[in-house]
JSON list of C-alpha atoms in Angstrom, two decimals:
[
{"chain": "A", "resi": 1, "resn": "UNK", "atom": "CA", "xyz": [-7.25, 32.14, -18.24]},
{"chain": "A", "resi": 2, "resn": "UNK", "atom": "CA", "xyz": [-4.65, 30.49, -16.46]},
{"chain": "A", "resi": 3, "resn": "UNK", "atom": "CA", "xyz": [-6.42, 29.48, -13.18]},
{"chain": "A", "resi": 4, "resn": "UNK", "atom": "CA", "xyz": [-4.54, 28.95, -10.56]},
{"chain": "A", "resi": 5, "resn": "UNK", "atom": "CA", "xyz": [-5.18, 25.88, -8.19]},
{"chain": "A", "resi": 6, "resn": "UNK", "atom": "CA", "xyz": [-5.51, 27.45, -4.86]},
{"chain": "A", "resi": 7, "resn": "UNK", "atom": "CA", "xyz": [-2.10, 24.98, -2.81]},
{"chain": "A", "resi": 8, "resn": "UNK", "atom": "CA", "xyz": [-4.37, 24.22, 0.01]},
{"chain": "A", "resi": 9, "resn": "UNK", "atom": "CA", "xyz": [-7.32, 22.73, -2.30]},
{"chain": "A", "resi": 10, "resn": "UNK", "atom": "CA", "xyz": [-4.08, 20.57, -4.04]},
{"chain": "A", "resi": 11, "resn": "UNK", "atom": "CA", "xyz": [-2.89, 19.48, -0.92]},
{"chain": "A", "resi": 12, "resn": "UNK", "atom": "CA", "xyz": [-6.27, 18.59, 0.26]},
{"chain": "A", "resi": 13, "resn": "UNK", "atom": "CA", "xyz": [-6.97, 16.69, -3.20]},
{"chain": "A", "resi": 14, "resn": "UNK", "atom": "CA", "xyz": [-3.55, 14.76, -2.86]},
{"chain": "A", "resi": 15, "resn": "UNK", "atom": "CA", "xyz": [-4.73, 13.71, 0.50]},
{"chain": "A", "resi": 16, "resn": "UNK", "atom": "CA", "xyz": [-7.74, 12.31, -0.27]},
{"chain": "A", "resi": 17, "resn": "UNK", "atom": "CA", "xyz": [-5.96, 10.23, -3.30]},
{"chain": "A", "resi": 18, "resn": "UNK", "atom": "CA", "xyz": [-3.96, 8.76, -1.11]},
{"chain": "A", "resi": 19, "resn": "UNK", "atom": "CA", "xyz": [-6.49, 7.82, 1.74]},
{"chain": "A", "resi": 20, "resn": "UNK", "atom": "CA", "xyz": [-8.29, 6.24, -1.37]},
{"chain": "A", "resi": 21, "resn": "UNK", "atom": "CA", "xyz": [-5.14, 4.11, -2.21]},
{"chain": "A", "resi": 22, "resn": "UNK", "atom": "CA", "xyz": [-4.32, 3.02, 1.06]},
{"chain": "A", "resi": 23, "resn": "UNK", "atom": "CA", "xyz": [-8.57, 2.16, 1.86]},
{"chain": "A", "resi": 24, "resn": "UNK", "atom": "CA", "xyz": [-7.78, -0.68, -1.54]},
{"chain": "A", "resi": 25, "resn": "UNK", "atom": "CA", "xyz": [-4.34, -1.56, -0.17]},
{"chain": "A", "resi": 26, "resn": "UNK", "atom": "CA", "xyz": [-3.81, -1.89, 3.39]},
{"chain": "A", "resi": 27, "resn": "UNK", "atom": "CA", "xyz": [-5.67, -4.30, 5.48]},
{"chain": "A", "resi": 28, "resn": "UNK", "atom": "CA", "xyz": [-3.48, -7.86, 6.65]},
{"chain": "A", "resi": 29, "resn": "UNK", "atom": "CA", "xyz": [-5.60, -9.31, 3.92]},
{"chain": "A", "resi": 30, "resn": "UNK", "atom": "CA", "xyz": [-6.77, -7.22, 1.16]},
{"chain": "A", "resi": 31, "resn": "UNK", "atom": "CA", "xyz": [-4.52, -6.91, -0.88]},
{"chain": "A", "resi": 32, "resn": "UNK", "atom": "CA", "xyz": [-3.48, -11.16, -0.74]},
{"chain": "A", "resi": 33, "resn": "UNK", "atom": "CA", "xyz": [-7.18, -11.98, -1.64]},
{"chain": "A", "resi": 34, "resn": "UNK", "atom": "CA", "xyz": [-6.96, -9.77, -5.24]},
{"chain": "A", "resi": 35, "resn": "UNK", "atom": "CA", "xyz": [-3.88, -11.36, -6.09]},
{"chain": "A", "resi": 36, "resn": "UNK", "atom": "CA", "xyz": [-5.86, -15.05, -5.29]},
{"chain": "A", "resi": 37, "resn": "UNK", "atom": "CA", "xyz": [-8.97, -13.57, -7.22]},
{"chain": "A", "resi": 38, "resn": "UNK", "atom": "CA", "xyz": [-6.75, -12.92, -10.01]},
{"chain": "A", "resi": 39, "resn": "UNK", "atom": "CA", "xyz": [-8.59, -11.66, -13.23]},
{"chain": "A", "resi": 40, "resn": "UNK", "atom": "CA", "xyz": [-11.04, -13.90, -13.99]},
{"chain": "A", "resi": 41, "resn": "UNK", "atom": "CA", "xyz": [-14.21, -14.55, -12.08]},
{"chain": "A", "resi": 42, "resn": "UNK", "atom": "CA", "xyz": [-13.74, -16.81, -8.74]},
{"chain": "A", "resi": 43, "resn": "UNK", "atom": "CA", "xyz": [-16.73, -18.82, -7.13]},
{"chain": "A", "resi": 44, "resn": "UNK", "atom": "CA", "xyz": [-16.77, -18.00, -3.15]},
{"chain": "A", "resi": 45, "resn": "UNK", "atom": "CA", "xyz": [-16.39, -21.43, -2.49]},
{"chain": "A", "resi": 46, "resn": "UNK", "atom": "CA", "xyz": [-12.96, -21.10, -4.78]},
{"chain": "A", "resi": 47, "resn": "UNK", "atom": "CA", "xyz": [-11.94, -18.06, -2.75]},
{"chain": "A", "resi": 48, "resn": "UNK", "atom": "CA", "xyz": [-12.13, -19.67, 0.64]},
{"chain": "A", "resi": 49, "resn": "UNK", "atom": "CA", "xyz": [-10.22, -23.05, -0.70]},
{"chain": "A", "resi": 50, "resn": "UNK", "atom": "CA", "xyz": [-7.15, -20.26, -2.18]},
{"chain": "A", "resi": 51, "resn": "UNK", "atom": "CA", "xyz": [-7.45, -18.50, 0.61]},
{"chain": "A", "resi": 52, "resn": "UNK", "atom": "CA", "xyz": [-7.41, -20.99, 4.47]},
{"chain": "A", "resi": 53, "resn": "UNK", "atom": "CA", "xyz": [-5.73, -18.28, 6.42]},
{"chain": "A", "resi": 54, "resn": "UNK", "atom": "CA", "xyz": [-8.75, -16.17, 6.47]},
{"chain": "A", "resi": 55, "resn": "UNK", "atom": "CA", "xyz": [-11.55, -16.85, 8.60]},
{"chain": "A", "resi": 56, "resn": "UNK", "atom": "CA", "xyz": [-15.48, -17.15, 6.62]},
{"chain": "A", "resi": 57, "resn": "UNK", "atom": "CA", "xyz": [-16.07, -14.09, 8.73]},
{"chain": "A", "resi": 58, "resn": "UNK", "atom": "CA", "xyz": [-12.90, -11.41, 7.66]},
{"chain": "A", "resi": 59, "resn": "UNK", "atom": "CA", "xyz": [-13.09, -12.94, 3.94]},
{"chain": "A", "resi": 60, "resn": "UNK", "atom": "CA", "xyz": [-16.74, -12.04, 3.21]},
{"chain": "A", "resi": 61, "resn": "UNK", "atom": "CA", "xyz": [-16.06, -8.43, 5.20]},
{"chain": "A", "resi": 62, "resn": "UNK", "atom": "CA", "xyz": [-13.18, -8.14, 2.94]},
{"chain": "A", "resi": 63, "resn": "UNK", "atom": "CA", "xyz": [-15.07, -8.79, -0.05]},
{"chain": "A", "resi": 64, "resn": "UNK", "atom": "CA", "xyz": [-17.60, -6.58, 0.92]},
{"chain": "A", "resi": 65, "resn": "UNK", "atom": "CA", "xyz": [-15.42, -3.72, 1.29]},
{"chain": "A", "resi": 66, "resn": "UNK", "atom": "CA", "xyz": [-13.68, -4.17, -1.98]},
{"chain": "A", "resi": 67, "resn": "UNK", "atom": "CA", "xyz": [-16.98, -4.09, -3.89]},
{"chain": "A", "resi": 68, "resn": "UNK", "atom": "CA", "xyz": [-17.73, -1.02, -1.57]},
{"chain": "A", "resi": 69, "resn": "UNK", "atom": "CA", "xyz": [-14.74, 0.75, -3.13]},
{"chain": "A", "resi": 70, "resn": "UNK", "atom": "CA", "xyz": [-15.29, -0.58, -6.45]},
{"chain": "A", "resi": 71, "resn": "UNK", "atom": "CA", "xyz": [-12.55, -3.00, -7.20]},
{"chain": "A", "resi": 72, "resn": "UNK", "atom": "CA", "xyz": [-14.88, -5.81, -7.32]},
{"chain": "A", "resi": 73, "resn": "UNK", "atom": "CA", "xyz": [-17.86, -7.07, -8.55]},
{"chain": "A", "resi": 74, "resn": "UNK", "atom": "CA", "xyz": [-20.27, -9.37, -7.16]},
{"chain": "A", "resi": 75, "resn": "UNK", "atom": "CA", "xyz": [-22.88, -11.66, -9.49]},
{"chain": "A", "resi": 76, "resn": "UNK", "atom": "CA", "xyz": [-25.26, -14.27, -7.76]},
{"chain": "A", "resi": 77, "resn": "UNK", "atom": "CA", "xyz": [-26.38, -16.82, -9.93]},
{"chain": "A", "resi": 78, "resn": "UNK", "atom": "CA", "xyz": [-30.22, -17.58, -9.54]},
{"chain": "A", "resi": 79, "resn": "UNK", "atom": "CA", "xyz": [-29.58, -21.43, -9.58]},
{"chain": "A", "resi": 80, "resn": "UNK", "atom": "CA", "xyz": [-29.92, -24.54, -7.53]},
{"chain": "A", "resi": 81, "resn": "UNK", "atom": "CA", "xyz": [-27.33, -23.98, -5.05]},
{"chain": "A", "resi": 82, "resn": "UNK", "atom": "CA", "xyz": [-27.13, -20.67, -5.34]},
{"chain": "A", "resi": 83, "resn": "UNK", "atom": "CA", "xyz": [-24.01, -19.34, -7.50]},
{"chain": "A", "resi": 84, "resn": "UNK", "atom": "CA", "xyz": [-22.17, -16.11, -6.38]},
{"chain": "A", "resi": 85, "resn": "UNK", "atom": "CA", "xyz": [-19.43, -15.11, -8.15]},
{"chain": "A", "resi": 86, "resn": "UNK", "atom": "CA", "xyz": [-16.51, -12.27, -7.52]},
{"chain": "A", "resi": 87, "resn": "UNK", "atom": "CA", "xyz": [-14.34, -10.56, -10.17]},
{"chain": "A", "resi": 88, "resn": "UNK", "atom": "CA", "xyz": [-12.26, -7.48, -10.72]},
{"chain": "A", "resi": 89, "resn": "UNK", "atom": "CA", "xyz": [-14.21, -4.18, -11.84]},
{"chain": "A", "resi": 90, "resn": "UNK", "atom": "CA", "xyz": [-12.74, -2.33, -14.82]},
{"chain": "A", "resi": 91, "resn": "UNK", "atom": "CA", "xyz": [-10.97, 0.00, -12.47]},
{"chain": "A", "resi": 92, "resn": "UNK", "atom": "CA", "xyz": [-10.44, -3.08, -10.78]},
{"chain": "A", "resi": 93, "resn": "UNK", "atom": "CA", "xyz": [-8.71, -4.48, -13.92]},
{"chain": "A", "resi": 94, "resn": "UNK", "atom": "CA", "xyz": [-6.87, -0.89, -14.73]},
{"chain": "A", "resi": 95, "resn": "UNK", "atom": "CA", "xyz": [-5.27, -0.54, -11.73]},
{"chain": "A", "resi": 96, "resn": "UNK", "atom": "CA", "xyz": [-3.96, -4.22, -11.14]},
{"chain": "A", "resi": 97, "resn": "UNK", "atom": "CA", "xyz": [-1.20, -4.05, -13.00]},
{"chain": "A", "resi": 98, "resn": "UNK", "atom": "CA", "xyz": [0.06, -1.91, -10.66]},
{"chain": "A", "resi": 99, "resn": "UNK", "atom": "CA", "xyz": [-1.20, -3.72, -7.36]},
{"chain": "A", "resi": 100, "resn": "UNK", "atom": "CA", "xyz": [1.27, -6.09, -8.71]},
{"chain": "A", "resi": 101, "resn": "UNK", "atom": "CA", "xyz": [4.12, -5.10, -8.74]},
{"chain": "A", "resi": 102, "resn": "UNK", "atom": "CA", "xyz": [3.83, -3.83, -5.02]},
{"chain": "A", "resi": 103, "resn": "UNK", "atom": "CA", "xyz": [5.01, -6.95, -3.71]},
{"chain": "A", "resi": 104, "resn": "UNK", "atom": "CA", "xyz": [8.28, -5.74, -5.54]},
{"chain": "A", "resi": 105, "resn": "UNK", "atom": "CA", "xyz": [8.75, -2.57, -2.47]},
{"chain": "A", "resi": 106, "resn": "UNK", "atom": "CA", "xyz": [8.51, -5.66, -0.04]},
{"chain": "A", "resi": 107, "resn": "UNK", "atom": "CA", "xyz": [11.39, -7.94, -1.87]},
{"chain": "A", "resi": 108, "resn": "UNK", "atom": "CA", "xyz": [13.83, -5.65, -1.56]},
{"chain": "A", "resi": 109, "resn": "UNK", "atom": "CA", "xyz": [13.48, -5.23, 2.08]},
{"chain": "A", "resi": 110, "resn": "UNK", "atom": "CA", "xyz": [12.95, -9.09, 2.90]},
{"chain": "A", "resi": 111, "resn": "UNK", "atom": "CA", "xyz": [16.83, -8.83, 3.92]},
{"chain": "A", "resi": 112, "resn": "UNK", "atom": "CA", "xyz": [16.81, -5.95, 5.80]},
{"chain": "B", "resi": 1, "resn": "UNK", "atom": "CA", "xyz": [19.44, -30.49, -9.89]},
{"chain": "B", "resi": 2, "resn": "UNK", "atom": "CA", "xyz": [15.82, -29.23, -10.10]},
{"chain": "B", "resi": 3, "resn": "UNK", "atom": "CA", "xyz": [15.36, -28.60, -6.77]},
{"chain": "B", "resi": 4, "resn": "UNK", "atom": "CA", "xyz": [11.55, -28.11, -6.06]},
{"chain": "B", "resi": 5, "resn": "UNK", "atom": "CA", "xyz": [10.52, -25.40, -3.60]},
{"chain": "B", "resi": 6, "resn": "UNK", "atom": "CA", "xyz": [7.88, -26.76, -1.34]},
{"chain": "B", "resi": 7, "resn": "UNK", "atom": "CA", "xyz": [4.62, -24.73, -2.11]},
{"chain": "B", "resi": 8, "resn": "UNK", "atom": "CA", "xyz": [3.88, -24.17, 1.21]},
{"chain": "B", "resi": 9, "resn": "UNK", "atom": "CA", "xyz": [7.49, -22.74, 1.60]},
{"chain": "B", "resi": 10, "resn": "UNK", "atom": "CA", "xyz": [6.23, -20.66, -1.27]},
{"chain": "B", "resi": 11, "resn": "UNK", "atom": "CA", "xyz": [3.32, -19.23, 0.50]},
{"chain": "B", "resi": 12, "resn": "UNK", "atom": "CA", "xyz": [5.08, -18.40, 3.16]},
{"chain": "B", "resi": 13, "resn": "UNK", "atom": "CA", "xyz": [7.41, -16.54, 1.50]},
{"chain": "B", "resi": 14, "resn": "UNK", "atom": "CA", "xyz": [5.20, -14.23, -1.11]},
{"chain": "B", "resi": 15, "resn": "UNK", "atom": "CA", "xyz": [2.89, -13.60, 2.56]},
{"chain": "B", "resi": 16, "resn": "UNK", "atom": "CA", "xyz": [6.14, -12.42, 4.59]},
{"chain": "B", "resi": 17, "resn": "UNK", "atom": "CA", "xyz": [7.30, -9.77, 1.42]},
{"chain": "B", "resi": 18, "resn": "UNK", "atom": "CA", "xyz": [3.25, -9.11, 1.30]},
{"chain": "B", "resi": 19, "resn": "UNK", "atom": "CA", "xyz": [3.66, -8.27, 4.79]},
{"chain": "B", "resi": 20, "resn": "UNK", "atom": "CA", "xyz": [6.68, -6.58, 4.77]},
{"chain": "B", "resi": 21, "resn": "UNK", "atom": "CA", "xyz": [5.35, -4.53, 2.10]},
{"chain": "B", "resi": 22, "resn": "UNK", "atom": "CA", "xyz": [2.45, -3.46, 3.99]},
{"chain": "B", "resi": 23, "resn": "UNK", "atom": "CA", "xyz": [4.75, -2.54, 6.85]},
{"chain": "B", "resi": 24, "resn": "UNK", "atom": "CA", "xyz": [6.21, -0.05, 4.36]},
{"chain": "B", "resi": 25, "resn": "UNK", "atom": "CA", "xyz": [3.38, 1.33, 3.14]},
{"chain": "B", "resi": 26, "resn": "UNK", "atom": "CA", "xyz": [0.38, 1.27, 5.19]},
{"chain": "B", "resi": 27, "resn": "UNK", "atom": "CA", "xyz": [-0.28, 3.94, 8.48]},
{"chain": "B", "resi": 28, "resn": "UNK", "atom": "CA", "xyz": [-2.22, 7.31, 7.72]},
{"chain": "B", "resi": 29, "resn": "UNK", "atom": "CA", "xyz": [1.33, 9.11, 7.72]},
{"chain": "B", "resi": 30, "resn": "UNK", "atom": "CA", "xyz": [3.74, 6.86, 6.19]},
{"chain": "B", "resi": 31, "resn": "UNK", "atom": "CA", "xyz": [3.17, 7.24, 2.27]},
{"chain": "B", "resi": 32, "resn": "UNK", "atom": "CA", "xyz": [3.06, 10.77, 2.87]},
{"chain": "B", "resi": 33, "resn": "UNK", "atom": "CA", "xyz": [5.94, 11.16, 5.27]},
{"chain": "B", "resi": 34, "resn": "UNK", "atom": "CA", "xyz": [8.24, 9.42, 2.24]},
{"chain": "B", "resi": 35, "resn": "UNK", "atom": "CA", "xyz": [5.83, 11.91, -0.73]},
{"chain": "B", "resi": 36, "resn": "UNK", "atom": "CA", "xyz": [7.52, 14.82, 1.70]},
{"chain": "B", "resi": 37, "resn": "UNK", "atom": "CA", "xyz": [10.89, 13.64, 2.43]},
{"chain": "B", "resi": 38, "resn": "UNK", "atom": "CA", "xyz": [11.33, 13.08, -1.05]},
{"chain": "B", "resi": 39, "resn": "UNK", "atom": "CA", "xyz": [14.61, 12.24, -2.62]},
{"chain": "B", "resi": 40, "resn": "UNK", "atom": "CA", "xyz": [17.12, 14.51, -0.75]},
{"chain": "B", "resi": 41, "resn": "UNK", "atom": "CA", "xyz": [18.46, 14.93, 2.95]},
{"chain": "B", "resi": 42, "resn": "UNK", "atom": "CA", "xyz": [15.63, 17.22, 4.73]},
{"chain": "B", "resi": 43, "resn": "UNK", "atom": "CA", "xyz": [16.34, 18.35, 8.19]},
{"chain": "B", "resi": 44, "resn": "UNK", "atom": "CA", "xyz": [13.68, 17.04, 10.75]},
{"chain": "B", "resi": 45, "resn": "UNK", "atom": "CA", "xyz": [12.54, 20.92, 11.44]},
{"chain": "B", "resi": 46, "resn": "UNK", "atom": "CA", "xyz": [11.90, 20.95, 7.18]},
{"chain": "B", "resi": 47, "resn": "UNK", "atom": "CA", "xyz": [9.95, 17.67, 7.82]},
{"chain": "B", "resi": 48, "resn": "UNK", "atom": "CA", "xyz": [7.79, 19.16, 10.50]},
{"chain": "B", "resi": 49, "resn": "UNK", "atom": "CA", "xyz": [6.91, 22.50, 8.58]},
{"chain": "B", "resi": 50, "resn": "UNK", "atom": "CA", "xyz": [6.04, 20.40, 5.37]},
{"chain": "B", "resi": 51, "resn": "UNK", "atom": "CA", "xyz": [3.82, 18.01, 7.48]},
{"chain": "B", "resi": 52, "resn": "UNK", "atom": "CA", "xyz": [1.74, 20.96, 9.94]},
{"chain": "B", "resi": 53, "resn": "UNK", "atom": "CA", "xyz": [-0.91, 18.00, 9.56]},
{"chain": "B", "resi": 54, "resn": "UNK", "atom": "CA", "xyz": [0.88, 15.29, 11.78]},
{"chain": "B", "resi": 55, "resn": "UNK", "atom": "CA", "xyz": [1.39, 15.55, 15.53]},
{"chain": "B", "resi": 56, "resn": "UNK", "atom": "CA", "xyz": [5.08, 16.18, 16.74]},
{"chain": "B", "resi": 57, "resn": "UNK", "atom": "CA", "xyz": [4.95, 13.11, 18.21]},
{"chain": "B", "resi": 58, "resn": "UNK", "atom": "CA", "xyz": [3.30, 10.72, 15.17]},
{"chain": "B", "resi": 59, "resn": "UNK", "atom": "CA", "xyz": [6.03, 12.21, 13.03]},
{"chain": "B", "resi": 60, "resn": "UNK", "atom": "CA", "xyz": [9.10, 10.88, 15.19]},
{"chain": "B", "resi": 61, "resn": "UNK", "atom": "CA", "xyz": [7.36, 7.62, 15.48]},
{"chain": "B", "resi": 62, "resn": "UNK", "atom": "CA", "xyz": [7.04, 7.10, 12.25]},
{"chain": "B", "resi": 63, "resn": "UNK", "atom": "CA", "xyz": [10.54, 8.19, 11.20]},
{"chain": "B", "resi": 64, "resn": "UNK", "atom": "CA", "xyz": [11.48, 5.62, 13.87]},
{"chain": "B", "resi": 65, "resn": "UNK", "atom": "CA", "xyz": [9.60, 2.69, 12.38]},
{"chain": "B", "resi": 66, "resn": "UNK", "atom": "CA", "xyz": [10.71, 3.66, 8.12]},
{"chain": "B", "resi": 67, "resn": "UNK", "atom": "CA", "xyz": [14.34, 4.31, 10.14]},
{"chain": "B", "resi": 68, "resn": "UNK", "atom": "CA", "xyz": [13.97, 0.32, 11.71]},
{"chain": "B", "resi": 69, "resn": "UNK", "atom": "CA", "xyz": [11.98, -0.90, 8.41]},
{"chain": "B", "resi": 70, "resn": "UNK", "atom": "CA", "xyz": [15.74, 0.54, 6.22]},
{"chain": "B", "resi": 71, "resn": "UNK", "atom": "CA", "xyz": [13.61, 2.54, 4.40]},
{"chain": "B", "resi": 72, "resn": "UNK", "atom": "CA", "xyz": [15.11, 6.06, 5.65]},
{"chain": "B", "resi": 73, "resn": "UNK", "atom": "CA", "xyz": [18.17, 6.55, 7.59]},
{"chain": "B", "resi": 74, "resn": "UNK", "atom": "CA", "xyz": [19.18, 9.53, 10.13]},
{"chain": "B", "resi": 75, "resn": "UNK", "atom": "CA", "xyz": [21.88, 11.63, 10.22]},
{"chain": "B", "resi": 76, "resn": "UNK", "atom": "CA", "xyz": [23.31, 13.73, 13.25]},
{"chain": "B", "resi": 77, "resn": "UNK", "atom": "CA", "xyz": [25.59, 16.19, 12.89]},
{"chain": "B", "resi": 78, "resn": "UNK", "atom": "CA", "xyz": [27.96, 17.37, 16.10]},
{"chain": "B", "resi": 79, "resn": "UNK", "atom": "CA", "xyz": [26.97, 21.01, 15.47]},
{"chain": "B", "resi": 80, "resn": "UNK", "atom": "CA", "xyz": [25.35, 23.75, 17.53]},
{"chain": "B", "resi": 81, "resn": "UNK", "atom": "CA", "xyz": [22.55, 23.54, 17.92]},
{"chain": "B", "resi": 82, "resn": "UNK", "atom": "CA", "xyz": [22.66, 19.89, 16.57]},
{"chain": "B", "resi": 83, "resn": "UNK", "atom": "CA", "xyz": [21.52, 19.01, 13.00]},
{"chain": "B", "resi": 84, "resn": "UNK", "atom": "CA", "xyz": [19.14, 16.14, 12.73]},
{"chain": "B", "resi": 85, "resn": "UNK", "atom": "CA", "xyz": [18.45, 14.41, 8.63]},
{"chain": "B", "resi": 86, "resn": "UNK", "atom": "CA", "xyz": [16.36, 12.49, 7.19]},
{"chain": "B", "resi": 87, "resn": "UNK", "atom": "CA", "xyz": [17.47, 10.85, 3.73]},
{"chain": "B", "resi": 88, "resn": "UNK", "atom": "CA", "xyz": [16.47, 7.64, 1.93]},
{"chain": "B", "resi": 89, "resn": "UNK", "atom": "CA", "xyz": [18.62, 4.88, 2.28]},
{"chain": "B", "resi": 90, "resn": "UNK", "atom": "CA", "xyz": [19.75, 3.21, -1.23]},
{"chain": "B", "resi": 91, "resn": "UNK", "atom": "CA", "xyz": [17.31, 0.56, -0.91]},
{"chain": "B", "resi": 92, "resn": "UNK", "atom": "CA", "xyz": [14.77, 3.74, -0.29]},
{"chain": "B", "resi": 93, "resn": "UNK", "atom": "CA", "xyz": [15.63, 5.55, -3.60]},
{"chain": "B", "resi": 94, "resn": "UNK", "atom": "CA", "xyz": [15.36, 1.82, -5.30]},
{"chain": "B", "resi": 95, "resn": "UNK", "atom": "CA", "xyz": [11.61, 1.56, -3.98]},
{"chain": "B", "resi": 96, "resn": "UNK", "atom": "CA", "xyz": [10.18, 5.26, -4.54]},
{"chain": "B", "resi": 97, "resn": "UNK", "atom": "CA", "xyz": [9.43, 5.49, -8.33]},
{"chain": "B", "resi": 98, "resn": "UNK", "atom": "CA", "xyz": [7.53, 2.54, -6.89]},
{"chain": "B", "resi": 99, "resn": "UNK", "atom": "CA", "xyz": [6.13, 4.27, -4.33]},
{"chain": "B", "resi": 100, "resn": "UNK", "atom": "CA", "xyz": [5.06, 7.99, -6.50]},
{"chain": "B", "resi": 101, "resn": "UNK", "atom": "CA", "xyz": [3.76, 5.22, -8.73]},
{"chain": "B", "resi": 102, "resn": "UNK", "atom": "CA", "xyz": [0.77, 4.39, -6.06]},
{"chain": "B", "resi": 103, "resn": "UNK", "atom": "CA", "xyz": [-1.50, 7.67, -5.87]},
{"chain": "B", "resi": 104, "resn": "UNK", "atom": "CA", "xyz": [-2.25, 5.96, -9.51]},
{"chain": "B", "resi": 105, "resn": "UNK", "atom": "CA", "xyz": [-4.95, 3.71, -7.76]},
{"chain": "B", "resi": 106, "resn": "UNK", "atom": "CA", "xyz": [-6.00, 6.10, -5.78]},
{"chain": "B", "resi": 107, "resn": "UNK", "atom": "CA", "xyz": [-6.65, 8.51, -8.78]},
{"chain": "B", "resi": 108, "resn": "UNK", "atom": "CA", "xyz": [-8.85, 5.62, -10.36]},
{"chain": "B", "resi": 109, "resn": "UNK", "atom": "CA", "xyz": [-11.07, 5.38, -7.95]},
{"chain": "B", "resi": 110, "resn": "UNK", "atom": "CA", "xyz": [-11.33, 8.92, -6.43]},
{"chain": "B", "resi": 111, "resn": "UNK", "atom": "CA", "xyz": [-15.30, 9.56, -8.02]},
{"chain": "B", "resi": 112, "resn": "UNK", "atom": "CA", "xyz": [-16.15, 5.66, -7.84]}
]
């Protein structure tokens, strides 16, 4: 049985997709603190040195949201100080390769 | 000569294509303004019949800012009544595999 997908349902569908990609994307900073997390685990403390442009404040927000979509993973360390520690999900991980090459859209327009 | 680039220069430079990138991407319309427009000349009145979602007035904005940004370019034609087009400019058609390649995040994370 050859169902058809009703176009508004599609179009609705593709919509939400692409709200999703641009929630992980846009943001001045989102996207510049996973390329400084990188792929393996980062202390906090490591993030803020990589990362002086960002205030304490918009950093931990950021991070927060990122875990809140799922790109990132938090782990706190029950030691003496405390250890918290950030890294990519595995959607995190699948998807990076692509978050990547974005900067690639911007180089060709640097000239522009 | 092995002229080294100042890291700070370095910075500076991956945060303005970051940036620029952004400007190219991010905005509730844009992506999907480019997803429509696709890769042939669409008259505006095509545009605004594919996109019944954005206001009359969002569209021509954001045409505006992807016309200033080089993504797209406009075309008038000296005809009655007057034909307006949208097309991507060369650097545009270099960027959109690129750009269909995005939804792919989305997709990841749509039941996270």
């Amino acid at each position: 049985m050859n169902e058809q997908i009703n176009p508004q349902i599609q179009a609705d569908s593709r919509q939400l997709i692409l709200k999703k990609t641009l929630d992980i994307i846009c943001g001045k900073w989102r996207l510049y603190i996973l390329y400084q997390l990188g792929t393996e685990p980062r202390r906090y403390g490591e993030l803020r040195r990589l990362i002086p442009e960002v205030s304490e404040k918009v950093l931990i927000q950021e991070l927060k949201a990122l875990t809140n979509l799922g790109v990132i993973e938090k782990k706190s360390y029950n030691e003496v100080p405390p250890r918290v520690e950030y890294s990519l999900t595995q959607k995190g991980r699948q998807v990076y390769p692509t978050l990547l090459k974005l900067t690639s859209i911007g180089e060709v327009f640097m000239d522009a």
